[in-house]
Amino acid sequence: MTFQPEIHRHADFTALARSLSDWAQALLSAGIATRGQASLVVPGGRTPAPWFDLLSQADLAWERVRVTLSDERWVDAGNTASNERLVRERLLRGKAAAALFAGLRNGAATAAEGAHEAWPSLQAWQRPFDV
């Protein structure tokens, strides 16, 4: 079996962010309707920031949405390189401020130890993730 990716072209980065926001809203709404809750696992870096800005204003039952990161730099959450900081500043505001956030950074000395420490709380999340 060969997987054929579905390719979407957008006029610009703003149109891409809008399309991703609409797509994520639909999947999160379906998760909430089906199971009473939904999960959103987001990347870090600067690229998703415009998407986060749009998604933060979505009309969703955000109090039923769990948000976490797919990756994290092993820096304090206040550091400008922190993915958690980006999520808190660009996504978890406006309507999305009601979402439950589970960061990955913890008190462990190294990223490897921190991943081991963070895993039990994320393991309890229902799979597959909605977004």
N, CA, C and O atoms as a DFTB+ gen file, in Angstrom:
524 C
 N C O
     1  1       0.844      -1.178       0.000
     2  2       0.000       0.000       0.000
     3  2       0.887       1.238       0.000
     4  3       1.797       1.359       0.821
     5  1       0.623       2.139      -0.908
     6  2       1.383       3.371      -1.019
     7  2       0.542       4.520      -0.491
     8  3      -0.628       4.667      -0.844
     9  1       1.147       5.316       0.347
    10  2       0.462       6.485       0.893
    11  2       0.664       7.664      -0.042
    12  3       1.796       7.993      -0.397
    13  1      -0.399       8.286      -0.430
    14  2      -0.351       9.481      -1.256
    15  2      -0.768      10.674      -0.405
    16  3      -1.930      10.774      -0.013
    17  1       0.162      11.577      -0.114
    18  2      -0.207      12.739       0.697
    19  2      -1.184      13.645      -0.041
    20  3      -1.171      13.738      -1.269
    21  1      -2.004      14.291       0.716
    22  2      -2.933      15.269       0.155
    23  2      -2.240      16.624       0.202
    24  3      -1.833      17.075       1.273
    25  1      -2.106      17.262      -0.921
    26  2      -1.379      18.526      -1.007
    27  2      -2.372      19.676      -1.112
    28  3      -3.283      19.658      -1.939
    29  1      -2.176      20.673      -0.259
    30  2      -2.998      21.880      -0.280
    31  2      -2.081      23.060      -0.577
    32  3      -1.022      23.198       0.035
    33  1      -2.478      23.889      -1.494
    34  2      -1.695      25.082      -1.816
    35  2      -2.467      26.306      -1.324
    36  3      -3.693      26.371      -1.414
    37  1      -1.717      27.265      -0.806
    38  2      -2.331      28.477      -0.268
    39  2      -1.654      29.699      -0.877
    40  3      -0.472      29.659      -1.219
    41  1      -2.391      30.753      -1.005
    42  2      -1.883      31.971      -1.629
    43  2      -0.717      32.572      -0.855
    44  3       0.214      33.122      -1.444
    45  1      -0.776      32.464       0.464
    46  2       0.280      33.033       1.294
    47  2       0.231      32.385       2.681
    48  3      -0.605      31.524       2.954
    49  1       1.137      32.816       3.534
    50  2       1.239      32.229       4.863
    51  2      -0.009      32.506       5.706
    52  3      -0.400      31.672       6.524
    53  1      -0.630      33.658       5.515
    54  2      -1.859      33.990       6.243
    55  2      -2.979      33.037       5.866
    56  3      -3.715      32.565       6.733
    57  1      -3.110      32.757       4.600
    58  2      -4.137      31.807       4.139
    59  2      -3.861      30.411       4.687
    60  3      -4.794      29.696       5.053
    61  1      -2.607      30.020       4.746
    62  2      -2.234      28.731       5.331
    63  2      -2.625      28.683       6.805
    64  3      -3.208      27.698       7.257
    65  1      -2.314      29.729       7.551
    66  2      -2.653      29.775       8.975
    67  2      -4.165      29.692       9.176
    68  3      -4.636      29.010      10.087
    69  1      -4.915      30.375       8.338
    70  2      -6.385      30.356       8.431
    71  2      -6.912      28.947       8.145
    72  3      -7.800      28.460       8.844
    73  1      -6.375      28.309       7.134
    74  2      -6.788      26.955       6.785
    75  2      -6.465      25.977       7.917
    76  3      -7.290      25.127       8.253
    77  1      -5.285      26.090       8.497
    78  2      -4.915      25.225       9.625
    79  2      -5.815      25.471      10.829
    80  3      -6.198      24.534      11.529
    81  1      -6.146      26.722      11.062
    82  2      -7.029      27.054      12.174
    83  2      -8.405      26.425      11.977
    84  3      -8.958      25.834      12.904
    85  1      -8.956      26.551      10.775
    86  2     -10.270      25.957      10.478
    87  2     -10.231      24.440      10.636
    88  3     -11.145      23.845      11.206
    89  1      -9.180      23.828      10.133
    90  2      -9.006      22.369      10.219
    91  2      -8.929      21.923      11.681
    92  3      -9.607      20.976      12.079
    93  1      -8.099      22.610      12.482
    94  2      -7.945      22.252      13.891
    95  2      -9.257      22.453      14.653
    96  3      -9.615      21.622      15.488
    97  1      -9.972      23.538      14.377
    98  2     -11.261      23.779      15.031
    99  2     -12.232      22.644      14.765
   100  3     -12.921      22.188      15.677
   101  1     -12.292      22.188      13.531
   102  2     -13.211      21.105      13.168
   103  2     -12.851      19.821      13.916
   104  3     -13.736      19.143      14.439
   105  1     -11.581      19.486      13.972
   106  2     -11.166      18.267      14.669
   107  2     -11.375      18.365      16.179
   108  3     -11.802      17.401      16.815
   109  1     -11.074      19.524      16.745
   110  2     -11.288      19.706      18.187
   111  2     -12.774      19.659      18.519
   112  3     -13.168      19.044      19.510
   113  1     -13.597      20.297      17.704
   114  2     -15.054      20.260      17.920
   115  2     -15.573      18.834      17.854
   116  3     -16.420      18.444      18.658
   117  1     -15.072      18.054      16.904
   118  2     -15.500      16.656      16.772
   119  2     -15.087      15.849      17.998
   120  3     -15.862      15.023      18.480
   121  1     -13.888      16.073      18.504
   122  2     -13.443      15.375      19.709
   123  2     -14.302      15.712      20.908
   124  3     -14.664      14.832      21.689
   125  1     -14.628      16.983      21.054
   126  2     -15.477      17.416      22.168
   127  2     -16.864      16.802      22.036
   128  3     -17.430      16.331      23.022
   129  1     -17.411      16.805      20.836
   130  2     -18.751      16.249      20.609
   131  2     -18.776      14.742      20.861
   132  3     -19.755      14.211      21.384
   133  1     -17.710      14.067      20.492
   134  2     -17.656      12.610      20.605
   135  2     -17.323      12.128      22.019
   136  3     -17.962      11.214      22.540
   137  1     -16.309      12.758      22.633
   138  2     -15.802      12.261      23.916
   139  2     -15.924      13.257      25.065
   140  3     -15.587      12.936      26.205
   141  1     -16.396      14.441      24.773
   142  2     -16.517      15.447      25.825
   143  2     -15.231      16.205      26.082
   144  3     -15.199      17.099      26.927
   145  1     -14.169      15.861      25.366
   146  2     -12.894      16.559      25.493
   147  2     -12.086      16.351      24.217
   148  3     -12.389      15.470      23.413
   149  1     -11.057      17.172      24.045
   150  2     -10.207      17.052      22.864
   151  2      -8.778      17.381      23.252
   152  3      -8.526      18.028      24.268
   153  1      -7.846      16.923      22.426
   154  2      -6.428      17.162      22.679
   155  2      -5.785      17.860      21.487
   156  3      -6.116      17.594      20.332
   157  1      -4.866      18.749      21.798
   158  2      -4.157      19.532      20.800
   159  2      -2.676      19.484      21.147
   160  3      -2.262      20.011      22.179
   161  1      -1.879      18.856      20.293
   162  2      -0.433      18.760      20.490
   163  2       0.208      19.658      19.444
   164  3       0.070      19.416      18.244
   165  1       0.904      20.687      19.893
   166  2       1.414      21.705      18.978
   167  2       2.940      21.724      18.943
   168  3       3.607      21.373      19.916
   169  1       3.475      22.146      17.790
   170  2       4.927      22.291      17.684
   171  2       5.376      23.615      18.277
   172  3       4.568      24.499      18.559
   173  1       6.652      23.724      18.454
   174  2       7.226      24.982      18.914
   175  2       7.839      25.734      17.750
   176  3       7.501      25.503      16.589
   177  1       8.728      26.621      18.075
   178  2       9.353      27.449      17.050
   179  2       8.464      28.627      16.717
   180  3       7.372      28.764      17.269
   181  1       8.920      29.464      15.829
   182  2       8.163      30.678      15.482
   183  2       7.119      30.449      14.384
   184  3       6.164      31.218      14.272
   185  1       7.290      29.418      13.588
   186  2       6.413      29.186      12.446
   187  2       4.934      29.084      12.806
   188  3       4.114      29.665      12.095
   189  1       4.542      28.370      13.884
   190  2       3.101      28.246      14.154
   191  2       2.466      29.461      14.823
   192  3       1.256      29.455      15.054
   193  1       3.232      30.498      15.142
   194  2       2.685      31.652      15.868
   195  2       1.460      32.273      15.191
   196  3       0.478      32.530      15.888
   197  1       1.454      32.532      13.876
   198  2       0.245      33.103      13.259
   199  2      -0.964      32.164      13.352
   200  3      -2.095      32.623      13.514
   201  1      -0.729      30.873      13.253
   202  2      -1.799      29.881      13.431
   203  2      -2.334      29.968      14.853
   204  3      -3.548      29.972      15.057
   205  1      -1.446      30.039      15.838
   206  2      -1.876      30.156      17.232
   207  2      -2.736      31.397      17.429
   208  3      -3.756      31.344      18.117
   209  1      -2.329      32.516      16.828
   210  2      -3.096      33.762      16.963
   211  2      -4.540      33.582      16.503
   212  3      -5.470      34.026      17.176
   213  1      -4.722      32.933      15.359
   214  2      -6.072      32.704      14.839
   215  2      -6.836      31.688      15.681
   216  3      -7.999      31.902      16.022
   217  1      -6.178      30.590      16.012
   218  2      -6.843      29.533      16.769
   219  2      -7.262      30.009      18.155
   220  3      -8.275      29.545      18.679
   221  1      -6.520      30.909      18.751
   222  2      -6.837      31.400      20.098
   223  2      -8.202      32.083      20.162
   224  3      -8.783      32.209      21.240
   225  1      -8.708      32.520      19.024
   226  2     -10.000      33.215      18.972
   227  2     -11.151      32.320      18.527
   228  3     -12.271      32.796      18.344
   229  1     -10.881      31.029      18.354
   230  2     -11.912      30.096      17.883
   231  2     -13.018      29.923      18.906
   232  3     -12.768      29.911      20.112
   233  1     -14.230      29.790      18.422
   234  2     -15.385      29.529      19.276
   235  2     -15.454      28.030      19.571
   236  3     -16.127      27.272      18.873
   237  1     -14.756      27.635      20.598
   238  2     -14.716      26.241      21.048
   239  2     -14.969      26.191      22.543
   240  3     -14.834      27.199      23.236
   241  1     -15.330      25.036      23.032
   242  2     -15.422      24.818      24.482
   243  2     -14.000      24.571      24.981
   244  3     -13.636      23.447      25.326
   245  1     -13.205      25.636      25.013
   246  2     -11.777      25.517      25.325
   247  2     -11.511      24.855      26.671
   248  3     -10.468      24.230      26.860
   249  1     -12.442      24.989      27.599
   250  2     -12.243      24.354      28.913
   251  2     -12.218      22.833      28.797
   252  3     -11.854      22.141      29.748
   253  1     -12.602      22.315      27.642
   254  2     -12.600      20.868      27.384
   255  2     -11.440      20.446      26.471
   256  3     -11.383      19.307      26.008
   257  1     -10.523      21.383      26.223
   258  2      -9.383      21.104      25.345
   259  2      -8.099      21.048      26.170
   260  3      -7.801      21.952      26.951
   261  1      -7.351      19.965      25.976
   262  2      -6.031      19.807      26.601
   263  2      -4.983      20.146      25.545
   264  3      -5.059      19.690      24.405
   265  1      -4.016      20.946      25.943
   266  2      -2.963      21.379      25.026
   267  2      -1.611      20.978      25.606
   268  3      -1.359      21.146      26.799
   269  1      -0.748      20.448      24.746
   270  2       0.633      20.190      25.133
   271  2       1.520      20.422      23.922
   272  3       1.043      20.718      22.827
   273  1       2.803      20.283      24.139
   274  2       3.803      20.502      23.095
   275  2       4.297      19.184      22.526
   276  3       4.331      18.169      23.222
   277  1       4.677      19.207      21.262
   278  2       5.301      18.022      20.658
   279  2       6.788      17.980      20.986
   280  3       7.421      16.928      20.901
   281  1       7.330      19.110      21.356
   282  2       8.746      19.191      21.711
   283  2       8.979      20.436      22.558
   284  3       8.148      21.343      22.586
   285  1      10.110      20.471      23.245
   286  2      10.443      21.632      24.061
   287  2      11.951      21.775      24.135
   288  3      12.680      20.784      24.186
   289  1      12.400      22.986      24.140
   290  2      13.810      23.259      24.405
   291  2      13.965      23.213      25.915
   292  3      13.059      23.637      26.631
   293  1      15.075      22.717      26.417
   294  2      15.226      22.557      27.863
   295  2      15.730      23.853      28.487
   296  3      16.848      23.938      28.994
   297  1      14.855      24.862      28.428
   298  2      15.115      26.176      29.022
   299  2      13.916      26.538      29.895
   300  3      12.842      25.952      29.755
   301  1      14.097      27.489      30.783
   302  2      12.984      27.923      31.630
   303  2      11.847      28.470      30.769
   304  3      12.075      28.992      29.678
   305  1      10.625      28.343      31.275
   306  2       9.433      28.769      30.527
   307  2       9.449      30.263      30.213
   308  3       8.784      30.695      29.272
   309  1      10.183      31.048      30.968
   310  2      10.261      32.483      30.698
   311  2      11.275      32.843      29.625
   312  3      11.294      33.982      29.161
   313  1      12.106      31.913      29.226
   314  2      13.138      32.149      28.233
   315  2      12.501      32.383      26.863
   316  3      11.525      31.716      26.518
   317  1      13.033      33.309      26.087
   318  2      12.463      33.606      24.772
   319  2      12.552      32.417      23.814
   320  3      11.831      32.387      22.817
   321  1      13.412      31.444      24.089
   322  2      13.525      30.245      23.252
   323  2      12.538      29.153      23.657
   324  3      12.450      28.124      22.988
   325  1      11.804      29.361      24.731
   326  2      10.883      28.343      25.248
   327  2       9.647      28.206      24.370
   328  3       8.979      29.191      24.055
   329  1       9.355      26.975      23.982
   330  2       8.126      26.712      23.226
   331  2       6.902      26.930      24.112
   332  3       5.864      27.388      23.634
   333  1       7.017      26.604      25.393
   334  2       5.906      26.843      26.314
   335  2       5.563      28.330      26.356
   336  3       4.390      28.703      26.353
   337  1       6.577      29.163      26.394
   338  2       6.333      30.609      26.417
   339  2       5.563      31.035      25.162
   340  3       4.611      31.810      25.246
   341  1       5.980      30.526      24.005
   342  2       5.286      30.847      22.763
   343  2       3.817      30.444      22.841
   344  3       2.942      31.228      22.470
   345  1       3.538      29.245      23.314
   346  2       2.161      28.756      23.411
   347  2       1.355      29.617      24.377
   348  3       0.210      29.970      24.096
   349  1       1.947      29.947      25.498
   350  2       1.228      30.773      26.483
   351  2       0.950      32.182      25.949
   352  3      -0.111      32.749      26.212
   353  1       1.891      32.739      25.210
   354  2       1.734      34.107      24.707
   355  2       0.866      34.204      23.454
   356  3       0.187      35.211      23.256
   357  1       0.876      33.179      22.608
   358  2       0.208      33.291      21.319
   359  2      -1.040      32.419      21.183
   360  3      -1.926      32.753      20.395
   361  1      -1.139      31.315      21.925
   362  2      -2.307      30.432      21.812
   363  2      -3.213      30.519      23.036
   364  3      -4.425      30.681      22.890
   365  1      -2.663      30.418      24.218
   366  2      -3.479      30.346      25.443
   367  2      -3.869      31.740      25.922
   368  3      -3.567      32.136      27.048
   369  1      -4.530      32.457      25.063
   370  2      -5.033      33.803      25.363
   371  2      -6.390      33.929      24.688
   372  3      -6.807      33.029      23.959
   373  1      -7.062      35.006      24.918
   374  2      -8.386      35.170      24.320
   375  2      -9.287      34.023      24.733
   376  3      -9.287      33.621      25.896
   377  1     -10.039      33.504      23.812
   378  2     -10.966      32.413      24.103
   379  2     -10.239      31.151      24.543
   380  3     -10.754      30.393      25.365
   381  1      -9.041      30.918      23.998
   382  2      -8.289      29.700      24.310
   383  2      -7.635      29.734      25.692
   384  3      -7.017      28.751      26.101
   385  1      -7.760      30.837      26.411
   386  2      -7.161      30.919      27.748
   387  2      -7.768      29.887      28.698
   388  3      -7.164      29.553      29.717
   389  1      -8.942      29.388      28.376
   390  2      -9.609      28.405      29.245
   391  2      -9.092      26.985      29.046
   392  3      -9.466      26.091      29.805
   393  1      -8.241      26.752      28.044
   394  2      -7.722      25.407      27.782
   395  2      -6.813      24.956      28.918
   396  3      -6.208      25.778      29.606
   397  1      -6.724      23.659      29.103
   398  2      -5.832      23.052      30.093
   399  2      -4.493      22.794      29.416
   400  3      -4.434      22.074      28.419
   401  1      -3.416      23.374      29.945
   402  2      -2.100      23.233      29.339
   403  2      -1.214      22.329      30.181
   404  3      -1.151      22.472      31.402
   405  1      -0.539      21.409      29.531
   406  2       0.445      20.541      30.184
   407  2       1.785      20.773      29.508
   408  3       2.038      20.270      28.414
   409  1       2.638      21.537      30.171
   410  2       3.967      21.796      29.628
   411  2       4.875      20.589      29.806
   412  3       4.588      19.694      30.601
   413  1       5.955      20.573      29.072
   414  2       6.898      19.467      29.149
   415  2       8.076      19.760      30.075
   416  3       8.650      18.840      30.657
   417  1       8.433      21.016      30.215
   418  2       9.577      21.398      31.041
   419  2       9.210      21.213      32.489
   420  3       8.129      21.613      32.921
   421  1      10.109      20.605      33.244
   422  2       9.897      20.376      34.675
   423  2      11.217      20.568      35.411
   424  3      12.163      21.109      34.840
   425  1      11.297      20.147      36.636
   426  2      12.479      20.391      37.449
   427  2      13.661      19.474      37.200
   428  3      14.686      19.608      37.868
   429  1      13.552      18.562      36.275
   430  2      14.655      17.636      35.995
   431  2      15.869      18.396      35.463
   432  3      15.741      19.446      34.835
   433  1      17.037      17.843      35.728
   434  2      18.289      18.493      35.331
   435  2      18.557      18.419      33.836
   436  3      19.177      19.323      33.275
   437  1      18.101      17.364      33.186
   438  2      18.369      17.202      31.757
   439  2      17.066      16.937      31.010
   440  3      16.053      16.568      31.603
   441  1      17.118      17.133      29.705
   442  2      15.941      16.882      28.877
   443  2      15.531      15.412      28.929
   444  3      14.340      15.104      28.972
   445  1      16.495      14.511      28.925
   446  2      16.180      13.076      28.975
   447  2      15.470      12.721      30.280
   448  3      14.485      11.983      30.266
   449  1      15.953      13.231      31.388
   450  2      15.291      12.988      32.676
   451  2      13.919      13.652      32.694
   452  3      12.958      13.091      33.220
   453  1      13.834      14.841      32.120
   454  2      12.571      15.567      32.082
   455  2      11.515      14.849      31.267
   456  3      10.343      14.831      31.643
   457  1      11.925      14.251      30.146
   458  2      10.980      13.497      29.325
   459  2      10.433      12.321      30.111
   460  3       9.238      12.030      30.057
   461  1      11.303      11.651      30.836
   462  2      10.877      10.517      31.668
   463  2       9.883      10.983      32.737
   464  3       8.909      10.292      33.034
   465  1      10.136      12.143      33.300
   466  2       9.270      12.692      34.347
   467  2       7.930      13.192      33.785
   468  3       6.902      13.082      34.453
   469  1       7.938      13.737      32.571
   470  2       6.714      14.292      31.971
   471  2       5.798      13.210      31.419
   472  3       4.585      13.409      31.344
   473  1       6.353      12.073      31.034
   474  2       5.596      11.044      30.340
   475  2       4.347      10.564      31.088
   476  3       3.298      10.448      30.454
   477  1       4.392      10.277      32.399
   478  2       3.196       9.742      33.060
   479  2       1.956      10.632      32.935
   480  3       0.851      10.114      32.773
   481  1       2.109      11.934      33.004
   482  2       0.924      12.797      32.896
   483  2       0.363      12.784      31.481
   484  3      -0.854      12.857      31.307
   485  1       1.218      12.692      30.465
   486  2       0.740      12.658      29.084
   487  2       0.226      11.279      28.692
   488  3      -0.616      11.159      27.802
   489  1       0.715      10.264      29.337
   490  2       0.293       8.902      29.038
   491  2      -1.195       8.713      29.346
   492  3      -1.852       7.867      28.738
   493  1      -1.719       9.485      30.273
   494  2      -3.126       9.375      30.654
   495  2      -4.062       9.994      29.607
   496  3      -5.272       9.774      29.663
   497  1      -3.532      10.749      28.674
   498  2      -4.367      11.385      27.649
   499  2      -4.883      10.335      26.687
   500  3      -4.164       9.410      26.311
   501  1      -6.132      10.489      26.295
   502  2      -6.753       9.559      25.357
   503  2      -6.069       9.651      23.990
   504  3      -5.730      10.737      23.520
   505  1      -5.878       8.500      23.373
   506  2      -5.271       8.421      22.040
   507  2      -6.308       7.944      21.041
   508  3      -7.242       7.243      21.429
   509  1      -6.183       8.288      19.807
   510  2      -5.189       9.193      19.252
   511  2      -5.504      10.646      19.609
   512  3      -6.649      10.986      19.908
   513  1      -4.489      11.488      19.575
   514  2      -4.712      12.910      19.810
   515  2      -5.611      13.444      18.700
   516  3      -5.577      12.941      17.577
   517  1      -6.404      14.447      19.006
   518  2      -7.311      15.017      17.996
   519  2      -6.552      15.833      16.955
   520  3      -6.818      15.723      15.758
   521  1      -5.614      16.647      17.411
   522  2      -4.795      17.470      16.504
   523  2      -3.361      17.394      16.986
   524  3      -2.475      18.004      16.388
